[in-house]
Coordinates of C-alpha atoms in Angstrom, one line a residue:
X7 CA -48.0 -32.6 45.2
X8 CA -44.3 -31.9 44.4
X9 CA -41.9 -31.4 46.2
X10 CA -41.3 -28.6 47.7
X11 CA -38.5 -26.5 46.3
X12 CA -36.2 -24.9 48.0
X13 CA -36.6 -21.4 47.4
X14 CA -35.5 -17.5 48.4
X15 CA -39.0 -16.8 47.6
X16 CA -40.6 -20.0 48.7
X17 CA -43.8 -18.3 49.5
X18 CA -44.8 -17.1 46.0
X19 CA -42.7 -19.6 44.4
X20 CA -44.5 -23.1 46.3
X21 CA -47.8 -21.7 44.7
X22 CA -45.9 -23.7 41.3
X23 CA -45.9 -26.6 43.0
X24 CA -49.5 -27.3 43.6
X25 CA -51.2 -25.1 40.8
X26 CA -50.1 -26.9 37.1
X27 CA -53.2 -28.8 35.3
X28 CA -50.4 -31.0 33.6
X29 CA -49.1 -32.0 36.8
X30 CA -46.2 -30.9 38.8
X31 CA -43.1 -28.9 38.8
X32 CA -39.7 -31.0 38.1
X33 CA -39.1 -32.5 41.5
X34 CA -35.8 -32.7 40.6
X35 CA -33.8 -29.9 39.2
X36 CA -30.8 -30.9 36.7
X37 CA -27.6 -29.3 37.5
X38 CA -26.4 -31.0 34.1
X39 CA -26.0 -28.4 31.4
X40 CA -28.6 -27.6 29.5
X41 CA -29.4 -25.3 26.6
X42 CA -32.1 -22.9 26.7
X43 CA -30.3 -20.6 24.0
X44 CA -27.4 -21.1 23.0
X45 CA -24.4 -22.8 25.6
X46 CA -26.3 -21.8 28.9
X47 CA -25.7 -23.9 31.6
X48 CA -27.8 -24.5 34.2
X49 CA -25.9 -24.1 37.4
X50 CA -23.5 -21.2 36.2
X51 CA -26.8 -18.8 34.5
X52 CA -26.0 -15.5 34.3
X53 CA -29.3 -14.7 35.6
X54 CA -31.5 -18.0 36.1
X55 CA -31.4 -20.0 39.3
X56 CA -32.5 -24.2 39.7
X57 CA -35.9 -22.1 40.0
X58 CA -36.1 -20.5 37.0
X59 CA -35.6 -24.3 34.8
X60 CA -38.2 -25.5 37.4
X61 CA -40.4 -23.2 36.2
X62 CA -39.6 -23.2 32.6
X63 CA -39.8 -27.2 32.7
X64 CA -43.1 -26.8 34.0
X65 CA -44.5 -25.0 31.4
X66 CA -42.5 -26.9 29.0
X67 CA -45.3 -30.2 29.9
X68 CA -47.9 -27.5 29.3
X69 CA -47.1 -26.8 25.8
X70 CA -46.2 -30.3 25.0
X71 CA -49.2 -31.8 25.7
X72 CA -52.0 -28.9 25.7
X73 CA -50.4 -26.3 23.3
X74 CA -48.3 -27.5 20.3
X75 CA -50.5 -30.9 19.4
X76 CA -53.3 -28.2 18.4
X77 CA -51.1 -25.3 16.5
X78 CA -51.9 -26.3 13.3
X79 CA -55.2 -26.5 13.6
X80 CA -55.8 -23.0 15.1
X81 CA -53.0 -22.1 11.9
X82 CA -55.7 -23.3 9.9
X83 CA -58.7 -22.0 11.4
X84 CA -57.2 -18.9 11.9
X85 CA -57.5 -18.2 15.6
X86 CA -56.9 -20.4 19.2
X87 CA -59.3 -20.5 22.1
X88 CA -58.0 -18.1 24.3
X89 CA -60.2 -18.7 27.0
X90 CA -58.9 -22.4 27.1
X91 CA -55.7 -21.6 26.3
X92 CA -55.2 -18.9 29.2
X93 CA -57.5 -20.9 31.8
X94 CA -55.0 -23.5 31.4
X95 CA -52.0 -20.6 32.0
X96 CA -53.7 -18.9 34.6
X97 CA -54.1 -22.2 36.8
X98 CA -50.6 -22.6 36.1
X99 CA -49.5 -19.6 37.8
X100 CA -47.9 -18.5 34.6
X101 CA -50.4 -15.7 33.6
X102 CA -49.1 -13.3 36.9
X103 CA -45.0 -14.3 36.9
X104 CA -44.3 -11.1 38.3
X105 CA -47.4 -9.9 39.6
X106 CA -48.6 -9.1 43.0
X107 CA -49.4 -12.2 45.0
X108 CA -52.3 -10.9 46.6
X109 CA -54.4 -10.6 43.0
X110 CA -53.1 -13.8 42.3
X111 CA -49.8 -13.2 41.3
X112 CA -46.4 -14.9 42.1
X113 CA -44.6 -12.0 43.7
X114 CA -41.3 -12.7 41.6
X115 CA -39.4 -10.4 39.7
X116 CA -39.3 -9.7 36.2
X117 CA -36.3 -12.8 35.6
X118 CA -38.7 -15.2 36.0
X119 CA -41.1 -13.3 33.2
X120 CA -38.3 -13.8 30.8
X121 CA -38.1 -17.4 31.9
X122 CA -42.0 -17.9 30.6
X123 CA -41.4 -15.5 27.7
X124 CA -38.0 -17.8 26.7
X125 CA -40.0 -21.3 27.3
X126 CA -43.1 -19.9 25.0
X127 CA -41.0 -19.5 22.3
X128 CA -41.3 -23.1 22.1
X129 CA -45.0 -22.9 21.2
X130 CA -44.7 -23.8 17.0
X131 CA -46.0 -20.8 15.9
X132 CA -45.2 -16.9 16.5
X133 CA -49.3 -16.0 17.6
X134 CA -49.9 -17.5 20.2
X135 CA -46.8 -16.3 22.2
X136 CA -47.7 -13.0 21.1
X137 CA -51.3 -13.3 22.2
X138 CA -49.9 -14.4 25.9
X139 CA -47.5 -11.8 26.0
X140 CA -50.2 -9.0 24.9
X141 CA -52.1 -10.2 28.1
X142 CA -49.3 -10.4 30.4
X143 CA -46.9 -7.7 29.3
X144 CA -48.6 -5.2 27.4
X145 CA -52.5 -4.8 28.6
X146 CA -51.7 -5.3 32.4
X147 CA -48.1 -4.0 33.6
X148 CA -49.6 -0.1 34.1
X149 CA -52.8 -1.6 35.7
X150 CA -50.7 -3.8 38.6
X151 CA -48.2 -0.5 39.4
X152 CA -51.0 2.0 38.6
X153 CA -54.6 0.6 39.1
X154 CA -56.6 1.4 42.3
X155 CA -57.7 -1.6 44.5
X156 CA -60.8 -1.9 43.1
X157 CA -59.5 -2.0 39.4
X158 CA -57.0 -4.8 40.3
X159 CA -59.8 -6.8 41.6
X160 CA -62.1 -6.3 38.8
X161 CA -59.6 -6.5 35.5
X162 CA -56.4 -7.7 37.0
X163 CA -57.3 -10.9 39.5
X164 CA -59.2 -12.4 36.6
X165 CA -56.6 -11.6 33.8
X166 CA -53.6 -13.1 35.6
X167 CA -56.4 -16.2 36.7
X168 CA -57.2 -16.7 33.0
X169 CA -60.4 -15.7 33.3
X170 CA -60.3 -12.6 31.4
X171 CA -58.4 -12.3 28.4
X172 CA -57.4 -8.6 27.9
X173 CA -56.2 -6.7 24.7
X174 CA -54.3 -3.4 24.6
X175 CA -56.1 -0.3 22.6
X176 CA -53.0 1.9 21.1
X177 CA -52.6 1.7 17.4
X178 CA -55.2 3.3 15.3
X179 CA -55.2 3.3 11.7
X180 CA -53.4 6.8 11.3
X181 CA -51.5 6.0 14.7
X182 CA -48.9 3.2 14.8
X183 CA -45.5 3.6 15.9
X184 CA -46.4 7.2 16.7
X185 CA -48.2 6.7 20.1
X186 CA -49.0 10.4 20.6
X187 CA -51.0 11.2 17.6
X188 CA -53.9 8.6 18.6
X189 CA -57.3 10.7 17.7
X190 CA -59.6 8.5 20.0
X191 CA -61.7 10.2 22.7
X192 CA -63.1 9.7 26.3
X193 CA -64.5 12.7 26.9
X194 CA -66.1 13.1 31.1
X195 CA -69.3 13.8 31.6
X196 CA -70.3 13.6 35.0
X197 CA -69.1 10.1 36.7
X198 CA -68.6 8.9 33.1
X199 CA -65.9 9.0 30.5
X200 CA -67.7 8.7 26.9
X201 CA -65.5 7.2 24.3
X202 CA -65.6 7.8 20.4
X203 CA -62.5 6.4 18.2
X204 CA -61.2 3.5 16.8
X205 CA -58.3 1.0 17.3
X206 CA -56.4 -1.1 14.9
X207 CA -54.7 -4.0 14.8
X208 CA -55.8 -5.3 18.5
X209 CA -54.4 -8.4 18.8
X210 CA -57.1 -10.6 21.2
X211 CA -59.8 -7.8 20.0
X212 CA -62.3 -10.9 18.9
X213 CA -62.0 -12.4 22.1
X214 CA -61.2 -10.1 24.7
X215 CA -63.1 -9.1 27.6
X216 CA -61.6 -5.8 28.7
X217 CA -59.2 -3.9 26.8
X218 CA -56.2 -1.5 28.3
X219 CA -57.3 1.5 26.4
X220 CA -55.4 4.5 25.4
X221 CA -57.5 8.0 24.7
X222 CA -57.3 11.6 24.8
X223 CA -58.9 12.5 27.5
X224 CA -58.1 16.4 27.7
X225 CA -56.9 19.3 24.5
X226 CA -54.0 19.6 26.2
X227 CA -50.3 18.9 25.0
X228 CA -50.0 15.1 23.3
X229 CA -47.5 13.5 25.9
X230 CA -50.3 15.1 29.0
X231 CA -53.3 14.8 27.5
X232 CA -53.9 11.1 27.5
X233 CA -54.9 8.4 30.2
X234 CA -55.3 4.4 30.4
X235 CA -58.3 3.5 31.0
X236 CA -60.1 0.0 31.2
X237 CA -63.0 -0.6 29.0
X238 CA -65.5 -3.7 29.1
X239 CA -65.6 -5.4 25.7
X240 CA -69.1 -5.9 26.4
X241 CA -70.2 -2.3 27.0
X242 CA -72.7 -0.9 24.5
X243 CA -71.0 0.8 21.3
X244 CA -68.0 -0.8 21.1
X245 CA -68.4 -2.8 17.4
X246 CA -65.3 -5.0 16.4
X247 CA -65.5 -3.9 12.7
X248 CA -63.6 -6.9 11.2
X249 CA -61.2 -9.8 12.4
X250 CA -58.1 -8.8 10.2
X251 CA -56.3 -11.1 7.7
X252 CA -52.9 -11.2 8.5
X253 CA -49.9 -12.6 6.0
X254 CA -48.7 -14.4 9.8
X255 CA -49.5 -14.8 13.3
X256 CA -52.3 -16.7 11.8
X257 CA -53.7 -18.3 14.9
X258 CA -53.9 -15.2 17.1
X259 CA -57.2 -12.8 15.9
X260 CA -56.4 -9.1 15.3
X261 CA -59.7 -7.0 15.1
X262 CA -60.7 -3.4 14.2
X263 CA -62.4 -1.9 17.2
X264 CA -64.7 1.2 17.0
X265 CA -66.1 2.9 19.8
X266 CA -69.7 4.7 19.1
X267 CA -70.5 6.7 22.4
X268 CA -69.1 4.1 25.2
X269 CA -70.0 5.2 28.4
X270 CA -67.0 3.7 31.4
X271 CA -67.0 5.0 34.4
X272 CA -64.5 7.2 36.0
X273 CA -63.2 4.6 38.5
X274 CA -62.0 2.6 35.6
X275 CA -59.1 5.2 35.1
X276 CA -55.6 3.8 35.5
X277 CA -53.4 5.8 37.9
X278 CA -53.8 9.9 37.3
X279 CA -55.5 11.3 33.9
X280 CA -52.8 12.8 31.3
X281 CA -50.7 9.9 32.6
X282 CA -51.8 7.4 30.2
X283 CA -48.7 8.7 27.3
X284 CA -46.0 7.7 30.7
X285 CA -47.6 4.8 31.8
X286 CA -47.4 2.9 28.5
X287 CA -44.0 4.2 27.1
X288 CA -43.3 2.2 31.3
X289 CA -45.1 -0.2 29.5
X290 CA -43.1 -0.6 26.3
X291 CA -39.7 -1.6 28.2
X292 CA -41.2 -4.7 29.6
X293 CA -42.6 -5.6 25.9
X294 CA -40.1 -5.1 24.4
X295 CA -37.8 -7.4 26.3
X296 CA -40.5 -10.1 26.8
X297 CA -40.5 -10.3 22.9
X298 CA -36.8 -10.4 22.0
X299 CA -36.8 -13.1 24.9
X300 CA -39.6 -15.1 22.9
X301 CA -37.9 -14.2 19.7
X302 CA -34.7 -15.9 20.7
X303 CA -35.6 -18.7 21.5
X304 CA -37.8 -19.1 18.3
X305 CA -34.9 -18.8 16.2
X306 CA -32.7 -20.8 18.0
X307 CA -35.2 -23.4 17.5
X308 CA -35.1 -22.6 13.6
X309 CA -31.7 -23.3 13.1
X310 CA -31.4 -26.7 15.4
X311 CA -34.6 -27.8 13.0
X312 CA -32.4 -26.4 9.9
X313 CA -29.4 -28.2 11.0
X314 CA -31.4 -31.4 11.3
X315 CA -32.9 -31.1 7.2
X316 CA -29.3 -29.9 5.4
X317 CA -28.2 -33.0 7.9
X318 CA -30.6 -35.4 5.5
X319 CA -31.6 -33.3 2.5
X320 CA -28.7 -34.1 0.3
X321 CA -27.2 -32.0 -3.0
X322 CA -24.4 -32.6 -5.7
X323 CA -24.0 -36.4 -3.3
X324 CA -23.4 -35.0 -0.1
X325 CA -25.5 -33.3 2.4
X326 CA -26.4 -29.6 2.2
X327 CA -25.1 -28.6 5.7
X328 CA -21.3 -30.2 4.2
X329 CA -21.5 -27.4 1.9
X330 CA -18.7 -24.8 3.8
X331 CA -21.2 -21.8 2.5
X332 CA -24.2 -23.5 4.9
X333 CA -22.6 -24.4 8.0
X334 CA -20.4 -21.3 7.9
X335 CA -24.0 -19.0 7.8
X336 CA -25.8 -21.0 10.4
X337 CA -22.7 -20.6 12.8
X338 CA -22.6 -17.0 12.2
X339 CA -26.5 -16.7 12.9
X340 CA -25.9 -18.7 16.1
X341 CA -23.0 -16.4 17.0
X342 CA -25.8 -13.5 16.4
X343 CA -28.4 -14.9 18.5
X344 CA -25.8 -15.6 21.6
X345 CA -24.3 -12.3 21.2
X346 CA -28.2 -10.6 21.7
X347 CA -28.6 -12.6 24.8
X348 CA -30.3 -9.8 26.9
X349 CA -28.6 -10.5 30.3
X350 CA -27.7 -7.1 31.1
X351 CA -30.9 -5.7 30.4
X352 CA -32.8 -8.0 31.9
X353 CA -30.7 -7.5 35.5
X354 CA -30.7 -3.6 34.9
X355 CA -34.3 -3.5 34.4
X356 CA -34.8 -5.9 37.6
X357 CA -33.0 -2.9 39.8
X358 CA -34.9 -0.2 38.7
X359 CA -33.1 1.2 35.8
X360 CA -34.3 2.7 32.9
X361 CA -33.6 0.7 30.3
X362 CA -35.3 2.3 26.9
X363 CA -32.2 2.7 25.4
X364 CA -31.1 -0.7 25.6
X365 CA -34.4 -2.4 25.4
X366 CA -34.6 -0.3 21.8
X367 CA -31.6 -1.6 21.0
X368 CA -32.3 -5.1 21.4
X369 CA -35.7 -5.2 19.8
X370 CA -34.4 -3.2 16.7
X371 CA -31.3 -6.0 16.5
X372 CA -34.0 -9.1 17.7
X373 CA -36.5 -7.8 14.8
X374 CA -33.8 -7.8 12.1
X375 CA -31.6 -10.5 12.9
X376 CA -35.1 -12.9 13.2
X377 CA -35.5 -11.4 9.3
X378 CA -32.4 -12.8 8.5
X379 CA -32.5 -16.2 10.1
X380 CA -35.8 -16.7 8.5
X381 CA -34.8 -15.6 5.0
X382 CA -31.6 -17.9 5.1
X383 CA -32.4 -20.9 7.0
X384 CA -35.8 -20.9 4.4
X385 CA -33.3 -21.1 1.9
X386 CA -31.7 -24.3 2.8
X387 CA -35.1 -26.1 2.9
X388 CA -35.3 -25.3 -0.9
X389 CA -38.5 -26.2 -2.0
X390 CA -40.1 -27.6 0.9
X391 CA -39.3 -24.5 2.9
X392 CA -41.9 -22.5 0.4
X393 CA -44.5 -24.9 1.4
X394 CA -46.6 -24.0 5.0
X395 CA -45.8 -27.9 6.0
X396 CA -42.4 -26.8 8.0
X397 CA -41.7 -24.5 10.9
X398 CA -39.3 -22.6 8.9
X399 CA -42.1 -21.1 7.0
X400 CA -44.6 -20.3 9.6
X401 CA -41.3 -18.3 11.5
X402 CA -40.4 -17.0 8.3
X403 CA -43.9 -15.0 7.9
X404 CA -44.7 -14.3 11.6
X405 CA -41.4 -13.0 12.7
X406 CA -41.7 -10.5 10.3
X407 CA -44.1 -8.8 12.5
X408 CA -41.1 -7.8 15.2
X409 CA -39.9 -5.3 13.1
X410 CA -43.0 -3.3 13.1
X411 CA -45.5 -4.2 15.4
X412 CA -44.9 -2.3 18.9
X413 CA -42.6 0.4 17.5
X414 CA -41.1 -0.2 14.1
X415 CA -37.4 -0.4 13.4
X416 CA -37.5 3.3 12.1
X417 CA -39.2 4.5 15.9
X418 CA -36.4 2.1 17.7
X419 CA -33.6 4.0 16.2
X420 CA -35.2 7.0 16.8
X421 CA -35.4 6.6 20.9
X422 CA -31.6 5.5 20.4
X423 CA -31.0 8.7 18.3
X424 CA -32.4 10.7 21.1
X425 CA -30.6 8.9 23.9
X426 CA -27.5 9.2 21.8
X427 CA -28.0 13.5 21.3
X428 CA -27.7 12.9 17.7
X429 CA -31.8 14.0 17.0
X430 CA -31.8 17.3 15.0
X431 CA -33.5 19.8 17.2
X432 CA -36.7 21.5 16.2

């Protein structure tokens, strides 16, 4: 076992120490700098503590040697064992960061989510991430705050464990970005709620066993007529239509889900019916910061690669990096990617705050400036960077998906609009 660290919240925290299938937390802690985006330095963080690197080094051994050795692979075939994959996670503590202790989770705040989120962006592909996120950040946040006892035993326990892997039901193919116009039903009939409707673009959908599902569950107005409710993957009626083809995030399955009379019971309601619109715009926030976390460190991790090739690739004699127009662009993207470092929203959102506004604003900048750093760093590969041998590429195609998938650019400046007072009124 490791050594124990020395922890505010040594209770939750020592859980780390004993729980990792690819052996221990660091026993040591560097107080050395070291870069986790950009010029962070260990002991003088903005917002991480020794605990936070132990944590992230931790995971760091899992994707090293259980993770990234297979990526290409599940590239190729199209989808990654998420049972495996999330077992592995779950024994690991990293499945429940922030979750309460007593359904397995760690008990720590929402920091050391970002940690995890940061660290996964070292996995070499943009699915996968997304796929762990999805589980931790998107299908179960409204369940842990909201769910009765008996839900968070039944969904939540074995989803932060790893032994459920959970998908979230929003998007329907009319119903993307625009959350309250979803057309799916669960409709109660005596101790039941019977579900007809469809969902789109449900990222885990092939594999999951429960799904976070959003439905109209009165005819009243569309913000209060909706709930959450959680709905067995196995129930009789629900048909996964068709794994979807995707132009990225090839190794994380996206299904169309229809629902042909699914009977759930009542008790699988999350929190208060007509709630379901609140609890997952609640939800959003967190996704939306765990993803530009991810994001960032992907793209750091872009242009140290891209450095490394115009180091070596060499044209007109000299190397392409010498060229003033290259090194000029990658410092300016670099200066980007530090200057979206989300430090203040992260320790807002820890307090309490509302943070929609800002957490809009920094996935509508993450999803663009991830656009950019893919188009150009692609460009300095040449030829090779057309090819799907290289990182560059893979990022290129898969970080494309920020800009749309949960709440497109158009919807983010929208909510800013409307925190602004600059919406037209109706």
């Amino acid at each position: 076992m490791a050594q124990r660290l020395n922890l505010v919240v040594s209770r939750h925290f020592s859980k780390l120490t004993s729980l990792s299938s690819t052996g221990k937390l660091a026993e040591n802690v560097s107080s050395k700098p070291k870069t986790a985006s950009g010029s962070e330095i260990t002991a003088d963080h903005l917002l991480y503590t020794p605990e936070h690197f132990a944590l992230k080094e931790s995971l760091k051994k899992i994707i090293d040697q259980d993770i990234n050795p297979y990526v290409d692979q599940w590239e190729a075939e199209g989808i990654f064992p998420a049972h495996k994959v999330f077992k592995l996670l779950g024994n690991a503590g990293f499945l429940g960061v922030n979750k309460p202790v007593e359904y397995g989770g760690l008990g720590l705040d929402f920091s050391y989510s970002i940690a995890v989120s940061e660290e996964l962006g070292n996995i070499r592909c943009g699915g996968i991430p997304m796929a762990i996120g999805v589980q931790t950040d998107m299908a179960t946040p409204a369940l842990a705050r909201f769910g009765s006892t008996e839900l968070k035993k039944e969904f939540l326990l074995p989803s932060i464990m790893g032994d459920k892997v959970a998908c979230l039901g929003v998007s329907e193919v009319g119903a993307g970005s625009d959350v309250a116009t979803i057309k799916t039903n669960a409709v109660r009939e005596g101790d039941e709620y019977v579900v007809n409707g469809g969902k789109m673009w449900t990222t885990n959908g092939t594999q999951a066993d429960w799904m976070c599902l959003l439905a109209n569950t009165s005819d009243g107005p569309s913000h209060k007529n909706k709930s959450l409710i959680c709905l067995p993957m196995n129930s009789p009626g629900v048909h996964i239509a068709r794994k979807i083809d995707k132009m990225g995030m090839r190794s994380s399955d996206t299904a169309e889900v229809f629902f042909d009379d699914v009977r759930v019971p009542c008790k699988n309601l999350i929190g208060q019916e007509g709630m379901g619109f609140t609890y997952q715009m609640l939800q959003f926030q967190e996704e939306r910061l765990w993803a530009c976390g991810n994001i960032l460190t992907m793209m750091d991790n872009i242009i140290q690669e891209t450095i490394q090739y115009t180091r070596q690739r060499k044209i007109f004699k000299m190397p392409v990096l010498y060229h003033q127009s290259v090194h000029f662009r990658l410092a300016e993207l670099e200066t980007e990617i530090e200057l979206l470092a989300l430090h203040r929203e992260y320790a807002l959102y820890i307090k309490g705050n509302d943070v929609t506004k800002l957490a809009s604003m920094a996935k509508l900048k993450a999803g663009r400036l991830s656009r950019e750093v893919g188009d150009s760093c692609l460009q300095y590969w040449g030829g090779m960077g057309f090819t799907s041998d290289v990182l560059v590429s893979r990022f290129y195609r898969d970080a494309r998906l920020l800009s749309i998938g949960g709440g497109a650019d158009e919807v983010m400046l929208s909510i800013i609009c409307k925190y602004m007072d600059t919406l037209p009124k109706k």
